[in-house]
């Protein structure tokens, strides 16, 4: 098991190096570009197989115990260890990362984004996977920071070199926000290590371990510093403004990985580091975290409603990016309750958001390839039939993704949001219940607004907006009704890349115990100080 985990983390990095080398004779295929893209599919497929084998071999009877552990001294003078392990909290995120990266590599094999050499693209994709997987597997604070930062450069180049309009500005905004947040986070991690005498996350999570040496003031400072870095990546309002630009400019696979796994690194850090290691500091800042989360839920929904209205020239990709601000608000609200119910809801919402939003970004990217635009007025106005009449299977799957995202019962999006609000209904002892009830009401209002804008998206994009408003003198009409013009429906590689996400969305919605059975014991132990 420990070799499997080491392979899951290390193979993508080795694959990234190999991608830059010339293809061996006999493996070049029709051309070198095809060979390197096939290499990306092969490496990510092997990593996914190893992650699934790790999940099969995981002892579900003891999900709170760290399994497949490796603990080797790396820099003795700084007490930094190569410490790896998985429990019920990190295992689902490892599998999700491996799955989404494989699907992105498979999709790119058939629909490579326009840009420079595929060699660089595949190497960056595999480096990004290595950093993300390492973030969820390492158990040393310094290694966590290194893995956390490792993903920034690959994502920067994916946006800047293979992105769309405004890619340079979006890439710079992405890396500046995240780097500045990470510098502050590093100070908090160093403070914990210096004051406790260790960077070991497992030892620090126990009440009778080195955590006992952290005073209340140290915990407050550490949570403030670490929380800022994690909040930028989460993304928490008002530190979210890099996200819509990055999503809008990124290539399809960049958007899928950014929403599906990179945003989860921030919320995972709150659960793995802030909650168990600095509980007193988290208790002090929890109401503020919940307030920002509730505002983010409402803000994200209102921004989406503004984009979806007729004549607003809203971009569908940007709308889904703003919806992520709202959905991740539920994750942060669940964490802020500091209860098993709320934290389990946050972890479930993490996985659900990765599946559903990953599917939506895949589809919006494919829609742009078909129509040349993601402008909502253009998509709704070309014909009254829109996608249902032009590409019915594509339109039906897009409607499914939108309905799943609004949190309808029976699909994955429902359980995380519901449990997060249940956690806010009865927060941890010492937290003001009336205040958290207010946040719960705001979150409930956010679910209604979410349903509103997503149903409008379905109506306009899938059914056609029937825009018949007359244009002002001298202006072009917003839309013209006419006969439906057929679009290519779902291709075989799209079925292959998207079907697993749709199937898992249904499975998680109908059988939530499969995921909650893993996370709940581990959450109980984290919140219980190792007990």
XYZ file of C-alpha atoms in Angstrom:
531
model
C 0.000 0.000 0.000
C 2.781 2.457 0.805
C 4.388 1.743 -2.585
C 1.046 2.329 -4.283
C 0.712 5.741 -2.650
C 4.297 6.631 -3.524
C 3.578 5.611 -7.134
C 0.412 7.715 -7.246
C 2.385 10.787 -6.152
C 5.633 10.138 -8.022
C 4.579 8.690 -11.387
C 3.100 11.925 -12.803
C 6.376 13.747 -12.126
C 8.400 11.025 -13.842
C 5.906 11.089 -16.695
C 6.324 14.855 -17.028
C 10.086 14.446 -17.459
C 9.596 11.612 -19.948
C 7.143 13.720 -21.970
C 9.938 16.151 -22.810
C 12.174 13.397 -24.204
C 12.041 12.156 -27.809
C 9.548 9.348 -28.375
C 11.216 5.899 -28.580
C 11.265 4.248 -32.034
C 8.033 2.376 -32.704
C 5.985 4.564 -30.362
C 5.792 7.700 -32.456
C 2.419 6.857 -33.994
C 1.403 9.010 -36.944
C 3.451 11.948 -35.645
C 5.363 13.095 -32.524
C 2.415 15.179 -31.305
C 0.154 12.148 -31.243
C 2.827 10.160 -29.413
C 3.196 12.647 -26.569
C -0.574 13.053 -26.173
C -0.894 9.275 -25.999
C 1.884 9.305 -23.404
C -0.210 11.690 -21.284
C -3.236 9.401 -21.500
C -1.104 6.371 -20.586
C 0.591 7.936 -17.563
C -2.596 9.441 -16.143
C -4.369 6.126 -16.762
C -1.712 4.226 -14.807
C -1.950 6.777 -11.976
C -5.751 6.398 -11.926
C -5.399 2.606 -11.803
C -2.968 2.908 -8.889
C -5.327 5.296 -7.077
C -8.230 2.885 -7.567
C -6.092 -0.006 -6.313
C -5.237 2.108 -3.273
C -8.952 2.717 -2.696
C -9.752 -1.004 -3.036
C -7.004 -1.925 -0.567
C -7.981 0.809 1.898
C -9.200 -0.565 5.237
C -12.738 0.824 5.384
C -13.137 -0.527 8.893
C -10.632 2.059 10.168
C -10.920 5.119 7.891
C -9.727 7.457 10.649
C -6.316 5.747 10.744
C -3.567 6.934 8.417
C -2.848 4.121 5.967
C -0.207 3.422 3.304
C 2.187 5.578 5.331
C 5.800 6.388 4.541
C 7.869 8.378 7.040
C 11.501 9.099 6.106
C 13.735 11.829 7.461
C 14.499 14.308 4.665
C 16.067 17.436 6.222
C 16.930 16.468 9.825
C 18.196 19.931 10.776
C 14.739 21.379 10.062
C 12.845 18.279 11.275
C 11.233 17.875 7.851
C 10.142 14.348 6.900
C 8.969 12.694 3.703
C 5.742 11.705 5.406
C 2.911 10.354 3.251
C -0.403 8.746 4.151
C -4.115 8.670 3.400
C -7.256 8.467 5.501
C -10.969 8.780 4.817
C -10.624 12.525 4.235
C -7.824 12.512 1.677
C -8.575 9.271 -0.215
C -11.667 10.569 -2.099
C -9.747 13.687 -3.154
C -6.834 11.580 -4.428
C -9.163 9.456 -6.548
C -11.051 12.526 -7.817
C -7.779 14.192 -8.862
C -6.532 11.090 -10.658
C -9.880 10.647 -12.425
C -10.251 14.241 -13.603
C -6.648 14.423 -14.833
C -7.064 11.192 -16.801
C -10.295 12.452 -18.363
C -8.577 15.741 -19.255
C -5.684 13.882 -20.898
C -8.131 11.667 -22.799
C -10.176 14.653 -23.963
C -7.038 16.538 -25.024
C -5.907 13.582 -27.143
C -8.916 14.201 -29.391
C -9.341 17.960 -28.848
C -5.929 19.460 -28.136
C -6.255 23.179 -27.295
C -4.679 25.629 -29.676
C -1.210 26.617 -28.540
C 2.473 25.673 -28.516
C 4.025 22.216 -28.485
C 1.936 19.341 -27.085
C 5.112 18.179 -25.311
C 5.027 21.186 -23.015
C 1.263 20.834 -22.569
C 1.482 17.194 -21.432
C 4.486 17.888 -19.181
C 2.654 20.753 -17.485
C -0.515 18.681 -17.109
C 1.411 15.862 -15.412
C 3.340 18.278 -13.170
C 0.048 19.826 -12.130
C -1.312 16.373 -11.289
C 1.790 15.522 -9.247
C 1.508 18.680 -7.155
C -2.209 18.241 -6.524
C -1.897 14.582 -5.535
C 1.031 15.390 -3.250
C -1.010 18.104 -1.513
C -3.606 15.514 -0.502
C -1.063 12.834 0.461
C 1.705 14.588 2.434
C 1.608 14.787 6.226
C 4.377 17.326 6.823
C 3.576 21.052 6.892
C 6.599 22.036 4.795
C 5.909 19.361 2.211
C 2.301 20.538 2.126
C 3.495 24.042 1.335
C 5.846 22.824 -1.404
C 3.114 20.729 -3.010
C 0.632 23.581 -2.612
C 2.986 25.870 -4.560
C 3.984 23.261 -7.115
C 0.702 23.611 -9.000
C 0.975 27.365 -9.578
C 3.567 27.436 -12.363
C 1.909 24.696 -14.496
C -1.493 26.352 -14.213
C 0.001 29.752 -15.020
C 1.490 28.441 -18.277
C -1.630 26.456 -19.179
C -3.631 29.680 -18.990
C -1.000 31.984 -20.516
C 0.009 29.747 -23.453
C -3.101 27.702 -24.263
C -5.834 30.046 -23.039
C -8.239 32.315 -24.894
C -8.869 36.056 -24.944
C -7.242 37.949 -22.073
C -5.067 34.972 -21.148
C -1.940 36.934 -20.193
C -3.737 39.263 -17.774
C -5.741 36.358 -16.286
C -2.599 34.257 -15.793
C -0.739 37.077 -14.063
C -3.718 37.808 -11.832
C -3.964 34.132 -10.907
C -0.325 33.733 -9.944
C 0.013 37.070 -8.128
C -3.038 36.448 -5.935
C -2.042 32.896 -5.091
C 1.642 33.643 -4.530
C 0.930 36.557 -2.194
C -1.505 34.409 -0.235
C 1.028 31.594 -0.068
C 3.767 33.849 1.338
C 1.495 34.748 4.249
C 0.522 31.086 4.688
C 4.196 30.073 4.900
C 4.693 32.422 7.852
C 1.842 30.713 9.698
C 3.204 27.235 8.974
C 6.678 28.246 10.169
C 5.178 29.723 13.324
C 3.519 26.403 14.141
C 6.708 24.452 13.431
C 8.925 26.731 15.501
C 6.605 26.899 18.491
C 5.692 23.204 18.550
C 9.062 21.777 17.524
C 7.656 19.676 14.662
C 6.019 19.956 11.257
C 4.359 16.546 11.520
C 0.643 17.027 10.834
C -0.416 13.767 12.498
C 1.445 14.516 15.733
C 0.172 18.097 15.769
C -3.443 16.956 15.407
C -3.467 15.175 18.797
C -4.347 16.992 22.000
C -1.514 15.394 23.988
C 1.081 16.008 21.270
C 3.147 19.059 20.276
C -0.063 21.042 19.754
C -0.235 21.485 23.533
C 2.713 23.901 23.240
C 0.760 26.292 21.007
C -0.646 29.167 23.049
C -3.921 30.883 22.229
C -2.086 33.870 20.729
C 0.097 31.639 18.561
C -2.982 29.801 17.316
C -4.718 33.076 16.462
C -1.736 34.333 14.465
C -1.262 30.979 12.746
C -4.918 30.690 11.714
C -4.962 34.245 10.415
C -1.837 33.724 8.297
C -2.656 30.225 7.073
C -6.300 31.097 6.553
C -5.483 33.956 4.174
C -3.444 31.672 1.923
C -6.072 28.943 1.987
C -8.924 31.417 1.470
C -7.365 32.750 -1.745
C -7.223 29.227 -3.204
C -10.679 28.212 -1.900
C -11.773 30.897 -3.227
C -13.435 32.905 -0.463
C -15.146 36.243 -1.035
C -13.629 38.880 -1.326
C -10.357 37.128 -2.297
C -12.021 35.431 -5.257
C -11.607 38.023 -7.989
C -8.824 36.108 -9.776
C -11.142 33.140 -10.368
C -13.625 34.372 -13.038
C -10.840 35.769 -15.229
C -8.738 32.611 -14.883
C -11.669 30.337 -15.733
C -12.806 32.448 -18.671
C -9.328 32.563 -20.239
C -8.179 29.019 -19.407
C -8.404 26.164 -21.925
C -11.116 23.598 -21.279
C -8.915 21.145 -19.367
C -7.415 24.029 -17.370
C -10.878 25.109 -16.236
C -11.833 21.524 -15.367
C -8.756 20.991 -13.187
C -8.888 24.455 -11.665
C -12.494 24.003 -10.532
C -12.383 20.264 -9.982
C -9.276 19.892 -7.832
C -7.234 23.075 -7.321
C -9.989 24.883 -5.414
C -10.235 21.849 -3.124
C -6.650 22.321 -1.972
C -7.637 25.404 0.017
C -10.646 23.857 1.745
C -8.677 20.646 2.402
C -6.038 22.751 4.151
C -8.671 24.178 6.486
C -9.832 20.661 7.423
C -6.397 19.038 7.656
C -4.421 21.877 9.271
C -6.522 24.689 10.735
C -9.278 22.660 12.428
C -7.188 20.013 14.243
C -3.909 21.885 14.838
C -5.204 25.336 15.817
C -8.731 24.688 17.160
C -8.757 27.673 19.531
C -7.755 30.042 16.777
C -10.342 28.533 14.439
C -13.014 28.879 17.121
C -12.275 32.611 17.335
C -12.296 33.175 13.580
C -15.108 30.722 12.727
C -17.922 33.348 12.768
C -15.945 35.578 10.395
C -15.199 32.655 8.086
C -18.889 31.759 8.094
C -19.855 35.379 7.371
C -17.537 35.569 4.354
C -18.850 32.199 3.191
C -22.496 33.324 3.414
C -21.716 36.548 1.573
C -19.904 34.544 -1.096
C -22.964 32.316 -1.576
C -25.245 35.309 -2.143
C -22.679 37.278 -4.148
C -21.905 34.386 -6.495
C -25.603 33.776 -7.143
C -26.377 37.452 -7.788
C -23.407 37.723 -10.162
C -24.720 34.728 -12.086
C -28.223 36.204 -12.251
C -26.741 39.404 -13.660
C -24.836 37.461 -16.326
C -27.770 35.290 -17.411
C -30.276 38.071 -18.041
C -31.138 38.962 -21.617
C -28.960 41.544 -23.266
C -26.233 41.368 -20.604
C -23.738 39.762 -23.010
C -22.947 37.279 -20.244
C -20.369 34.558 -20.824
C -21.476 31.028 -19.892
C -17.966 30.042 -18.813
C -17.712 33.099 -16.578
C -21.133 32.313 -15.118
C -20.039 28.823 -14.078
C -16.893 30.345 -12.551
C -18.998 32.694 -10.412
C -21.220 29.764 -9.466
C -18.103 28.112 -8.005
C -17.721 31.056 -5.617
C -21.202 30.295 -4.308
C -20.767 26.521 -4.163
C -17.432 26.772 -2.366
C -19.152 29.134 0.065
C -21.164 26.139 1.283
C -17.923 24.225 1.829
C -16.441 27.055 3.889
C -19.683 27.451 5.862
C -19.635 23.755 6.762
C -16.021 24.015 7.930
C -16.793 27.141 9.972
C -19.457 25.308 11.997
C -16.667 23.122 13.483
C -19.149 20.248 13.837
C -18.908 16.733 12.379
C -22.116 17.354 10.428
C -20.872 20.578 8.879
C -17.350 19.339 8.098
C -18.675 16.120 6.554
C -21.003 18.239 4.456
C -18.062 20.388 3.366
C -16.048 17.345 2.299
C -19.023 15.878 0.431
C -19.675 19.215 -1.299
C -15.999 19.295 -2.324
C -16.322 16.018 -4.208
C -19.737 16.877 -5.652
C -18.506 20.223 -6.928
C -15.486 18.571 -8.564
C -17.692 16.095 -10.427
C -20.457 18.470 -11.482
C -18.455 21.584 -12.286
C -15.839 19.490 -14.061
C -18.618 18.133 -16.285
C -20.031 21.618 -16.920
C -16.664 23.090 -17.900
C -16.022 20.173 -20.246
C -19.353 20.833 -21.931
C -18.968 24.599 -22.155
C -15.554 24.142 -23.761
C -17.031 21.734 -26.299
C -19.912 24.142 -26.915
C -17.445 26.896 -27.705
C -15.639 24.596 -30.138
C -18.957 23.928 -31.895
C -20.394 27.447 -32.010
C -17.319 29.644 -31.630
C -18.847 31.481 -28.677
C -19.995 31.087 -25.081
C -21.958 34.336 -25.136
C -25.383 33.587 -23.662
C -27.232 35.978 -25.951
C -25.652 34.348 -29.000
C -26.324 30.817 -27.740
C -29.954 31.588 -26.901
C -30.769 33.763 -29.864
C -29.709 31.798 -32.919
C -32.803 29.592 -32.786
C -35.805 29.004 -30.592
C -34.945 25.308 -30.415
C -31.341 25.882 -29.258
C -29.462 22.768 -28.091
C -32.514 20.549 -27.659
C -33.256 20.972 -31.347
C -29.695 21.175 -32.650
C -27.821 18.590 -30.560
C -30.380 16.887 -28.288
C -28.033 14.556 -26.390
C -25.588 17.376 -25.781
C -28.416 19.634 -24.604
C -29.828 16.943 -22.352
C -26.473 16.328 -20.660
C -25.919 20.064 -20.182
C -29.361 20.325 -18.564
C -28.449 17.371 -16.320
C -25.278 19.129 -15.194
C -27.176 22.335 -14.442
C -29.859 20.494 -12.466
C -27.180 18.601 -10.512
C -25.404 21.883 -9.735
C -28.521 23.486 -8.276
C -28.633 20.744 -5.624
C -31.711 18.718 -6.493
C -32.285 15.698 -4.172
C -31.028 12.442 -5.618
C -27.905 13.972 -7.153
C -24.513 14.672 -5.572
C -24.970 18.443 -5.198
C -27.775 18.052 -2.644
C -26.074 16.340 0.283
C -23.116 18.620 0.866
C -25.173 21.807 0.876
C -27.846 20.286 3.119
C -25.322 19.001 5.675
C -23.459 22.317 5.695
C -26.716 24.108 6.548
C -27.557 21.493 9.181
C -24.161 22.179 10.737
C -24.954 25.900 10.812
C -28.304 25.104 12.464
C -26.432 23.757 15.495
C -22.796 24.939 15.435
C -20.053 23.838 17.814
C -20.255 24.739 21.486
C -19.245 28.316 22.157
C -20.291 29.606 18.743
C -23.299 31.929 18.612
C -26.272 29.928 17.392
C -28.378 32.981 16.378
C -25.495 34.248 14.232
C -25.064 30.894 12.517
C -28.821 30.583 12.038
C -28.626 33.863 10.131
C -25.876 32.407 7.964
C -28.005 29.286 7.415
C -30.913 31.430 6.212
C -28.612 33.304 3.824
C -27.301 29.987 2.509
C -30.872 28.786 2.017
C -31.632 31.958 0.061
C -28.523 31.229 -1.997
C -29.913 27.821 -2.987
C -33.058 29.526 -4.321
C -31.010 32.048 -6.293
C -28.840 29.216 -7.604
C -31.900 27.365 -8.846
C -33.091 30.584 -10.494
C -29.994 31.294 -12.578
C -29.313 27.665 -13.511
C -32.884 27.127 -14.702
C -32.566 30.315 -16.742
C -29.376 28.922 -18.272
C -31.218 25.728 -19.224
C -34.121 27.708 -20.663
C -31.947 29.999 -22.734
C -29.181 27.650 -23.890
C -31.049 24.349 -24.156
C -34.558 25.508 -25.035
C -33.724 28.831 -26.708
C -34.349 32.235 -25.241
C -37.006 33.244 -27.793
C -35.476 36.712 -27.764
C -37.834 38.893 -29.760
C -37.144 42.243 -28.143
C -36.751 44.975 -30.715
C -33.371 46.572 -31.021
C -32.833 50.262 -30.416
C -32.569 52.483 -33.513
C -29.247 51.904 -35.250
C -28.455 48.703 -33.317
C -28.410 45.093 -34.426
C -31.189 42.857 -33.064
C -30.243 40.839 -30.017
C -31.461 37.640 -31.640
C -33.271 36.357 -34.657
C -35.588 33.371 -34.578
C -35.197 30.912 -37.385
C -34.939 27.277 -38.315
C -32.723 25.100 -36.142
C -29.226 24.604 -37.517
C -27.835 21.203 -36.526
C -24.693 21.010 -34.416
C -22.474 17.952 -33.950
C -23.924 15.942 -31.091
C -21.893 14.007 -28.514
C -18.816 12.376 -30.023
C -17.384 9.077 -28.796
C -14.470 10.682 -26.976
C -16.913 13.054 -25.258
C -19.029 10.118 -24.118
C -15.869 8.498 -22.740
C -14.669 11.635 -20.919
C -18.002 12.812 -19.535
C -19.984 9.655 -18.737
C -17.947 8.792 -15.591
C -18.653 12.225 -14.119
C -22.387 11.968 -14.800
C -22.552 8.408 -13.440
C -20.658 9.312 -10.248
C -22.915 12.356 -9.746
C -25.927 10.034 -9.715
C -24.185 7.387 -7.594
C -23.078 9.888 -4.929
C -26.575 11.358 -4.843
C -28.290 8.004 -4.386
C -25.666 6.420 -2.107
C -24.097 9.197 0.002
C -23.097 6.700 2.690
C -20.317 5.423 0.425
C -18.489 8.724 0.886
C -19.752 9.751 4.326
C -18.764 6.344 5.713
C -15.160 7.204 4.854
C -15.091 10.815 5.988
C -17.152 10.730 9.184
C -14.826 8.629 11.419
C -11.811 10.637 10.248
C -13.618 13.938 10.886
C -14.714 12.779 14.339
C -11.097 11.960 15.199
C -9.736 15.253 13.844
C -12.267 17.314 15.781
C -11.751 15.140 18.844
C -8.047 15.857 19.110
C -6.997 12.415 17.938
C -9.558 10.550 20.043
